[in-house]
PDB file of C-alpha atoms in Angstrom:
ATOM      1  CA  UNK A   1     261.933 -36.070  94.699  1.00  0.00           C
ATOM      2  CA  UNK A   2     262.092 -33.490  97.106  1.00  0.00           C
ATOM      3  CA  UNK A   3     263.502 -34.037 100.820  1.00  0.00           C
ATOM      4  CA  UNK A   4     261.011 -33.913 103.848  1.00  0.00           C
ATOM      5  CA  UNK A   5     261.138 -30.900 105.394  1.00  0.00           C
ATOM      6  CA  UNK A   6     260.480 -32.139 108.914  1.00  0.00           C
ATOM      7  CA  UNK A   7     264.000 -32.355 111.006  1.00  0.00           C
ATOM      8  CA  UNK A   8     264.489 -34.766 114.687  1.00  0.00           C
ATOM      9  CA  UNK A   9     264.900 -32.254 117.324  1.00  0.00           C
ATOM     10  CA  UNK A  10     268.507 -31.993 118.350  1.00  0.00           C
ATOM     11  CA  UNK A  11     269.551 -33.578 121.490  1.00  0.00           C
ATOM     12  CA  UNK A  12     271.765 -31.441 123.655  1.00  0.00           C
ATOM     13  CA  UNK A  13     273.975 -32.791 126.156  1.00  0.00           C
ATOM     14  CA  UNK A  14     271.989 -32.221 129.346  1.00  0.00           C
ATOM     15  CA  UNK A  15     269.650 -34.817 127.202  1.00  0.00           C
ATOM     16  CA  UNK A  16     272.459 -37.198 127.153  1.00  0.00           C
ATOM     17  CA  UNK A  17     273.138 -36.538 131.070  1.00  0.00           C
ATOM     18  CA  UNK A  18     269.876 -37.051 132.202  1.00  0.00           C
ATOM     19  CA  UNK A  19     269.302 -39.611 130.267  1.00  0.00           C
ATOM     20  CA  UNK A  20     272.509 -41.725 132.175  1.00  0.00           C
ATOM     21  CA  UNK A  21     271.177 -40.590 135.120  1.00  0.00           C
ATOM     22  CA  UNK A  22     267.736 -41.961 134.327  1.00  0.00           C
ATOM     23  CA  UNK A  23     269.134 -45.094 133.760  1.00  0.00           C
ATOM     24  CA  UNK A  24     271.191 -45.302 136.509  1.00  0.00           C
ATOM     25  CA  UNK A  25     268.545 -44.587 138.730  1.00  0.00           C
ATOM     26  CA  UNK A  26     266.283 -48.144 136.921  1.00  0.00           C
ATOM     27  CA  UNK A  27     269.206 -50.157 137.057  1.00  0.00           C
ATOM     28  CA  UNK A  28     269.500 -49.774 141.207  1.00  0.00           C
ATOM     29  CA  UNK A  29     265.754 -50.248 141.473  1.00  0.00           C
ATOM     30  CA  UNK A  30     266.104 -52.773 139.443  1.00  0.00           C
ATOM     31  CA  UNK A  31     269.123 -54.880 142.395  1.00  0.00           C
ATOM     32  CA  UNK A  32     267.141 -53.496 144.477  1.00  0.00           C
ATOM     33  CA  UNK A  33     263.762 -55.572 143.316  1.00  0.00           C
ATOM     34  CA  UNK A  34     266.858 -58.785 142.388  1.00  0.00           C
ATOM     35  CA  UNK A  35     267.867 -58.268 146.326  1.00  0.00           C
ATOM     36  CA  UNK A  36     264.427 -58.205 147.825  1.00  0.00           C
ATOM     37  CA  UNK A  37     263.379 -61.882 146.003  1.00  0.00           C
ATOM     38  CA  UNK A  38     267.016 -63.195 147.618  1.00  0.00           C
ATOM     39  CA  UNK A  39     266.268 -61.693 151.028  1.00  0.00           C
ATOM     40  CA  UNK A  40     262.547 -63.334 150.863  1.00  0.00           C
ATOM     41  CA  UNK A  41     264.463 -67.034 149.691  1.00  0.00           C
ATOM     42  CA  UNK A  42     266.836 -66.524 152.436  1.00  0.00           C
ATOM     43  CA  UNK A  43     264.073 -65.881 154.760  1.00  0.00           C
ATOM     44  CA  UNK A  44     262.419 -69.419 153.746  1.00  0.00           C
ATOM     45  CA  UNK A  45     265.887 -71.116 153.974  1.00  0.00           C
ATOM     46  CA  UNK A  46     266.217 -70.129 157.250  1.00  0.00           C
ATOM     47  CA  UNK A  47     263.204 -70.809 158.232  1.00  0.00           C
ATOM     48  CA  UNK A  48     263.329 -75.025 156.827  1.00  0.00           C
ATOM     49  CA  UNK A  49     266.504 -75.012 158.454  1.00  0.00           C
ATOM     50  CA  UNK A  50     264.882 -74.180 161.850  1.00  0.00           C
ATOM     51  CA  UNK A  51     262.423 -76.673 161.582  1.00  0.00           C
ATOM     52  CA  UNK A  52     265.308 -79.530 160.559  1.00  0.00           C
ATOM     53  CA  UNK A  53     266.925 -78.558 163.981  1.00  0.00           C
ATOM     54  CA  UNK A  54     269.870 -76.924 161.765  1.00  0.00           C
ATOM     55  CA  UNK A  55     270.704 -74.005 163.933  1.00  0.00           C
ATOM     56  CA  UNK A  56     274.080 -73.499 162.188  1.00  0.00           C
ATOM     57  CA  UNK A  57     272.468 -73.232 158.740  1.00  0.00           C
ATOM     58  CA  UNK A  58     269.377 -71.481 159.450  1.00  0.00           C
ATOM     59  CA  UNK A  59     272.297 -68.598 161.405  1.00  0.00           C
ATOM     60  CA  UNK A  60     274.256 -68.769 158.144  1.00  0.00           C
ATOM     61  CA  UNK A  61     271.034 -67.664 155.744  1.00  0.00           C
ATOM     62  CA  UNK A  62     269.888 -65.154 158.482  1.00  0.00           C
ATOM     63  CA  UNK A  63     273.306 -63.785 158.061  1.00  0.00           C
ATOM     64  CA  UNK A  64     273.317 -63.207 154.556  1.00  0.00           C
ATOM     65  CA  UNK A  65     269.762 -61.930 154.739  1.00  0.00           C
ATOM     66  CA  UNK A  66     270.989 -58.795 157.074  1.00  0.00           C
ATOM     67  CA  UNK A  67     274.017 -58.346 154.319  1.00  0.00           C
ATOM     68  CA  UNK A  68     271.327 -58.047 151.740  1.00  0.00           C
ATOM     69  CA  UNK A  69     269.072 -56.063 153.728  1.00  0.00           C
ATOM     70  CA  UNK A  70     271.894 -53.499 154.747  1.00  0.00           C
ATOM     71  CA  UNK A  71     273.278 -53.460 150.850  1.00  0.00           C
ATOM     72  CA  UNK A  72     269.831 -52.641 150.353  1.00  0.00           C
ATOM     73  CA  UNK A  73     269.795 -49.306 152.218  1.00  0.00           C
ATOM     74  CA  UNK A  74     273.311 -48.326 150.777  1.00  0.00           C
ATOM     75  CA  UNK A  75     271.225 -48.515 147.558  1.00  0.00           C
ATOM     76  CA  UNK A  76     268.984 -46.706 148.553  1.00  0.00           C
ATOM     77  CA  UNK A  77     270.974 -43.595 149.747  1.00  0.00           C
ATOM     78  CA  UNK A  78     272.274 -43.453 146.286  1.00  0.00           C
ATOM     79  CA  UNK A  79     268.836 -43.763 144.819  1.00  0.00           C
ATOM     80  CA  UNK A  80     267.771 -40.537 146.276  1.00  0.00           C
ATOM     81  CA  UNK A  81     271.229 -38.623 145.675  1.00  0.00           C
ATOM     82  CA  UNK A  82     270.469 -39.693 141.952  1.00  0.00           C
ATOM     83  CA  UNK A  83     266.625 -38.723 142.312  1.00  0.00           C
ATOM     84  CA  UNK A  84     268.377 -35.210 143.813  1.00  0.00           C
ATOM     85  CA  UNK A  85     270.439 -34.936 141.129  1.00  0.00           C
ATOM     86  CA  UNK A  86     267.664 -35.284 138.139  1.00  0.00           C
ATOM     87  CA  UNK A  87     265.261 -33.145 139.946  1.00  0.00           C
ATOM     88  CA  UNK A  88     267.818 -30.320 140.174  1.00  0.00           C
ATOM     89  CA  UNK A  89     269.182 -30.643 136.602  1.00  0.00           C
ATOM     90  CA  UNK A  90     265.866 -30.350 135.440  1.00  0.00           C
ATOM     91  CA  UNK A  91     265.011 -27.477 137.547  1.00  0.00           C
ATOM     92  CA  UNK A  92     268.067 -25.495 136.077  1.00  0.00           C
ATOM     93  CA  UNK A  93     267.165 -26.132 132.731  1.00  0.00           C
ATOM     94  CA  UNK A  94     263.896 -24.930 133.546  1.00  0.00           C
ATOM     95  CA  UNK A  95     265.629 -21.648 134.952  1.00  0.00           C
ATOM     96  CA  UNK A  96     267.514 -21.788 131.684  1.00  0.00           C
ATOM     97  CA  UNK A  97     264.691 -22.088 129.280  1.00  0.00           C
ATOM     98  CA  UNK A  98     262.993 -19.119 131.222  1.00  0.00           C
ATOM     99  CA  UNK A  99     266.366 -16.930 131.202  1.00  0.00           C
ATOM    100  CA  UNK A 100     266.310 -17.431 127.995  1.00  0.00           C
ATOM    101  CA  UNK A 101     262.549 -16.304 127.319  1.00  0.00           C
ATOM    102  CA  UNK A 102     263.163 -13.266 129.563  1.00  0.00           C
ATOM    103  CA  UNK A 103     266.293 -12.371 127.312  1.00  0.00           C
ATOM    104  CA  UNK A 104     264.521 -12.769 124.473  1.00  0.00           C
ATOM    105  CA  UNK A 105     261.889 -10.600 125.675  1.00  0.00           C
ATOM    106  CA  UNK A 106     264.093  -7.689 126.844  1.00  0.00           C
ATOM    107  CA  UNK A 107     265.425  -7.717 123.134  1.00  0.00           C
ATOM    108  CA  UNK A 108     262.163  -7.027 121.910  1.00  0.00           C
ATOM    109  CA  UNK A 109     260.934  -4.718 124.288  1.00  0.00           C
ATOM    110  CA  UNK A 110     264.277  -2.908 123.913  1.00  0.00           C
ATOM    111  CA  UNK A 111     264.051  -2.680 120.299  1.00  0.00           C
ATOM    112  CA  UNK A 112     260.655  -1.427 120.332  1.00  0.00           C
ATOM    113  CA  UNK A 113     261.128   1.397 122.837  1.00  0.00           C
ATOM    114  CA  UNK A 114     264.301   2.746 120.139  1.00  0.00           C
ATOM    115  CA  UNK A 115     261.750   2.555 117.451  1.00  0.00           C
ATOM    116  CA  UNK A 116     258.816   4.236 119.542  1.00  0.00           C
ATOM    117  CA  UNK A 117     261.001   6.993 120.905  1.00  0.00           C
ATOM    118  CA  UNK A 118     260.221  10.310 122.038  1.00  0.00           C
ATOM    119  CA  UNK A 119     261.968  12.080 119.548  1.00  0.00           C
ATOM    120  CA  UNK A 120     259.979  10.216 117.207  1.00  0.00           C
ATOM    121  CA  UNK A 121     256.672  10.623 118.656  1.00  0.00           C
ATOM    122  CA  UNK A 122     256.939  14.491 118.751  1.00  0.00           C
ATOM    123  CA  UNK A 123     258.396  14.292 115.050  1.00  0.00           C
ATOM    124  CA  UNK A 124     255.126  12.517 113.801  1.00  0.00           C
ATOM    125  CA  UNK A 125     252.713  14.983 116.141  1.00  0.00           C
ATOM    126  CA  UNK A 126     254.193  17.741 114.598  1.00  0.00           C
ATOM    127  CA  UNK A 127     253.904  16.525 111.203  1.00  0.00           C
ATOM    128  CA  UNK A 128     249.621  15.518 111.765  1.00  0.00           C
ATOM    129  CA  UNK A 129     249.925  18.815 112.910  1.00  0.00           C
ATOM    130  CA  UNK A 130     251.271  20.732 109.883  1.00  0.00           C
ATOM    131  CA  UNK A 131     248.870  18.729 107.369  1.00  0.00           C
ATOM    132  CA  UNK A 132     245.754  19.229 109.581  1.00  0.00           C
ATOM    133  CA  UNK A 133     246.918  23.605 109.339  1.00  0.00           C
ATOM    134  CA  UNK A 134     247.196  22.789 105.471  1.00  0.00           C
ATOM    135  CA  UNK A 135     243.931  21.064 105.357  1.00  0.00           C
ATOM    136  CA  UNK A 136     242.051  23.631 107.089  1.00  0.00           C
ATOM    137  CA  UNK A 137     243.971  26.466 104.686  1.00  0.00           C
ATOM    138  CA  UNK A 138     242.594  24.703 101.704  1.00  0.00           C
ATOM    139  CA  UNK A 139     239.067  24.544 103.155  1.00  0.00           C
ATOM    140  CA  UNK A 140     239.046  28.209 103.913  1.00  0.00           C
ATOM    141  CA  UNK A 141     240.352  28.925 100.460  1.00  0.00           C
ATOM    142  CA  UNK A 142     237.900  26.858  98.525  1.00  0.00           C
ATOM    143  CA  UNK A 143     235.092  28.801 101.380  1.00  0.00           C
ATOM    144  CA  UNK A 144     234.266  25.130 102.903  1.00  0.00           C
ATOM    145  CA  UNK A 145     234.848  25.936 106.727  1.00  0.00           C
ATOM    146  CA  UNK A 146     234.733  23.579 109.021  1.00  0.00           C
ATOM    147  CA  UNK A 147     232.088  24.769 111.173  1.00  0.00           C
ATOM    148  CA  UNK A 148     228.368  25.722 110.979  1.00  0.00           C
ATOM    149  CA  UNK A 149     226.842  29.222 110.596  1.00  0.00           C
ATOM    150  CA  UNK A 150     224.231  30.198 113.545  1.00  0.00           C
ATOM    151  CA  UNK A 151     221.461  29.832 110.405  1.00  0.00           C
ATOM    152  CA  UNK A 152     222.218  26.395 110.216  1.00  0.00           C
ATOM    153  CA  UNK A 153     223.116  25.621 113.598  1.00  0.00           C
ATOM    154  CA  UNK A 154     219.626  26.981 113.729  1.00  0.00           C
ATOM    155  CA  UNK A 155     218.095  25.037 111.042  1.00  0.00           C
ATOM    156  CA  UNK A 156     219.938  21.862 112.381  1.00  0.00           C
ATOM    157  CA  UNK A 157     218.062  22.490 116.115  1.00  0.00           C
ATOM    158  CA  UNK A 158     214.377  22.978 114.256  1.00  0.00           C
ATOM    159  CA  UNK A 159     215.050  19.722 111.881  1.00  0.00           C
ATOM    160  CA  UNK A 160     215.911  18.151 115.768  1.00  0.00           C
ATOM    161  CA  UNK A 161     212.792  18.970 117.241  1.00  0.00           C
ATOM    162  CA  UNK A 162     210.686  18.122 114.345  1.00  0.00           C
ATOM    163  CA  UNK A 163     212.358  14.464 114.104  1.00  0.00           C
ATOM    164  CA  UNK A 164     211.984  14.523 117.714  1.00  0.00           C
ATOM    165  CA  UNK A 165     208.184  15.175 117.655  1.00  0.00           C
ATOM    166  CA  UNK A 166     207.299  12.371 115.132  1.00  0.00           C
ATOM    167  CA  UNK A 167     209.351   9.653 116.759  1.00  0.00           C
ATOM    168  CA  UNK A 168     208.564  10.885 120.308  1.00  0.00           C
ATOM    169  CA  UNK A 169     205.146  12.372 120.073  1.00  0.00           C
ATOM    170  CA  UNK A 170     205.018  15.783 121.502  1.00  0.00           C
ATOM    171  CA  UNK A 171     206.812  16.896 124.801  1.00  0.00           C
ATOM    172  CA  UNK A 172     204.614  17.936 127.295  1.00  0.00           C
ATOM    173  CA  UNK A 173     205.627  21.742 128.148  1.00  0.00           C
ATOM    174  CA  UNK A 174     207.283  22.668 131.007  1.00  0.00           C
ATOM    175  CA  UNK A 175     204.354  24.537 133.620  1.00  0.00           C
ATOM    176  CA  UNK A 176     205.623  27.716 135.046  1.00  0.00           C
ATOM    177  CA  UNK A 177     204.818  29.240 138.172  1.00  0.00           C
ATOM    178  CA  UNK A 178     202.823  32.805 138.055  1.00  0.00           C
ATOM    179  CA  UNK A 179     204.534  35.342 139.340  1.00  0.00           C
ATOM    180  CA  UNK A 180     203.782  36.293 142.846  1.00  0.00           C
ATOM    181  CA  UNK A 181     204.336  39.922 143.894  1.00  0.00           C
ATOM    182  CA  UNK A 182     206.964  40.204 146.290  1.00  0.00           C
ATOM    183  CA  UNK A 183     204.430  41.859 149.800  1.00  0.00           C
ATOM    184  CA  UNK A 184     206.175  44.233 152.702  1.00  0.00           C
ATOM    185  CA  UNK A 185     205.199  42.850 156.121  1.00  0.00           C
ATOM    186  CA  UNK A 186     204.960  45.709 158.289  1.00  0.00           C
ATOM    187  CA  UNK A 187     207.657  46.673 161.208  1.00  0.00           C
ATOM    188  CA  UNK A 188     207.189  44.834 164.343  1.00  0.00           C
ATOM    189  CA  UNK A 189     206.183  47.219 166.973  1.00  0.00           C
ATOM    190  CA  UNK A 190     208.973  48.408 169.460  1.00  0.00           C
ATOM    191  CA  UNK A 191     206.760  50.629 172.114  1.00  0.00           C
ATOM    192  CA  UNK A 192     206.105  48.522 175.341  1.00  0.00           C
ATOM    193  CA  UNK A 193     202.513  48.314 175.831  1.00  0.00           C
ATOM    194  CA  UNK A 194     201.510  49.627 179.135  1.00  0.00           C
ATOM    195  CA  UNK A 195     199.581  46.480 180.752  1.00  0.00           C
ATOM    196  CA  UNK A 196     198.309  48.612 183.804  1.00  0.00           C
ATOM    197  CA  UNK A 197     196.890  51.135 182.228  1.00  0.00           C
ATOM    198  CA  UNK A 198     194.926  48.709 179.569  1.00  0.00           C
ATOM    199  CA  UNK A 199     193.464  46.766 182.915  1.00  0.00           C
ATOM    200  CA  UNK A 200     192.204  50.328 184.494  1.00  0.00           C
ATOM    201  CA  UNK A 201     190.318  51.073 181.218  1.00  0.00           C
ATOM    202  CA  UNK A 202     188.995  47.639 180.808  1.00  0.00           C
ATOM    203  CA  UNK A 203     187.695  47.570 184.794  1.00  0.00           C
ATOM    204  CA  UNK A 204     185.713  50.771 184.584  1.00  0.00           C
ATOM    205  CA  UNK A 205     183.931  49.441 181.532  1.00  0.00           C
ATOM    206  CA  UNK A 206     183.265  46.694 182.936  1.00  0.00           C
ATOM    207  CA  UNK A 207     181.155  47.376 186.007  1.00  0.00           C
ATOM    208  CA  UNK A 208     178.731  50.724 184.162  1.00  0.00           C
ATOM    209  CA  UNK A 209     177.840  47.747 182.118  1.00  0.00           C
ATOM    210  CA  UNK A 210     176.882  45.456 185.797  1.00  0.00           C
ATOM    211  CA  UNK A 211     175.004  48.791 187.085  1.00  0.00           C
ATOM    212  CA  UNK A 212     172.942  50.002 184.302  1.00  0.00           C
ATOM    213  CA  UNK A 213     169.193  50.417 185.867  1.00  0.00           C
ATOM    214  CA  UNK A 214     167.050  47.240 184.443  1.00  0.00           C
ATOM    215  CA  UNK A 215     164.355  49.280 182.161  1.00  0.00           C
ATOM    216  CA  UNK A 216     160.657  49.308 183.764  1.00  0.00           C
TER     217      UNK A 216
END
């Protein structure tokens, strides 16, 4: 028979640690819990003692209630040092577990950078670009260029416009715009007109027209 495969994860010592701590930490809350039920008790002892007129005895259990009370904060101090203390070794490992990760990671991104080099890079660009010279020196030996003659770039345009046609429908042609003649306007005049004299001519005319002898 074979053995199982699967493996219990290892505990480290920080495990161990913690683990102490953890339990150190239920066994106070634990008095503390044992204290508090005493301190109540006490309370009721007292408080029958008062009502039996036993001043003595009910000062005795109100005593030994303020000693339990004030243990109670001294346990309580060290609860949260111990509460401190977990939280913080936790935290660390966390720091730990993500020092380690970013290690890890620099180790890989290191050993890819050697194996995507420069050097390398230029290597393998020149080497595409001797076998792309040597493929296009075979084509021109066997007379398969890689480009297109103007007849066929030709042909290839016509096919185009065809294909186009059916699948489009015909293109409505662009209208163009007769020609107009390109007309001189003439030179703008740069005599001064003599207003005064135009008046005088205009005045004369003016009144042979207002005498002229009405016809008989």
């Amino acid at each position: 028979m074979g053995q199982s495969t699967s493996s219990t994860p290892k505990i480290t010592a920080q495990d161990k640690a913690i683990f102490q701590l953890k339990q150190q930490r239920d066994n106070i809350k634990k008095y503390q819990r044992k204290l508090q039920t005493v301190i109540d008790r006490q309370s009721e002892l007292a408080r029958q003692a008062v009502q039996n007129k036993q001043p003595e005895r009910a000062k005795f259990y109100l005593r030994s209630k303020k000693q339990q009370q004030s243990t109670i904060i001294k346990t309580c101090d060290q609860l949260d040092n111990l509460e401190n203390l977990i939280g913080t070794i936790e935290f660390k490992l966390i720091e730990k577990d993500v020092i380690y990760g970013l290690t890890e990671g620099n180790k890989v991104l290191t050993k890819l950078n050697n194996e995507m080099s420069v050097e390398k890079i230029d290597k393998i660009i020149d080497q595409v670009e001797e076998e792309k010279l040597r493929v296009d020196e075979i084509s021109e030996a066997l007379g398969m260029g890689s480009g297109l003659t103007k007849v066929e770039e030709t042909e290839v345009d016509e096919e185009f416009e065809r294909m186009n046609q059916e699948i489009n429908g015909k293109q409505p042609e662009e209208i163009k715009m007769p020609d107009v003649p390109e007309q001189k306007l003439p030179d703008v005049p740069t005599d001064k007109i003599e207003e005064g004299r135009e008046e005088e001519e205009e005045i004369p005319a003016q009144k042979a027209k207002t005498h002229e002898p009405i016809p008989i």
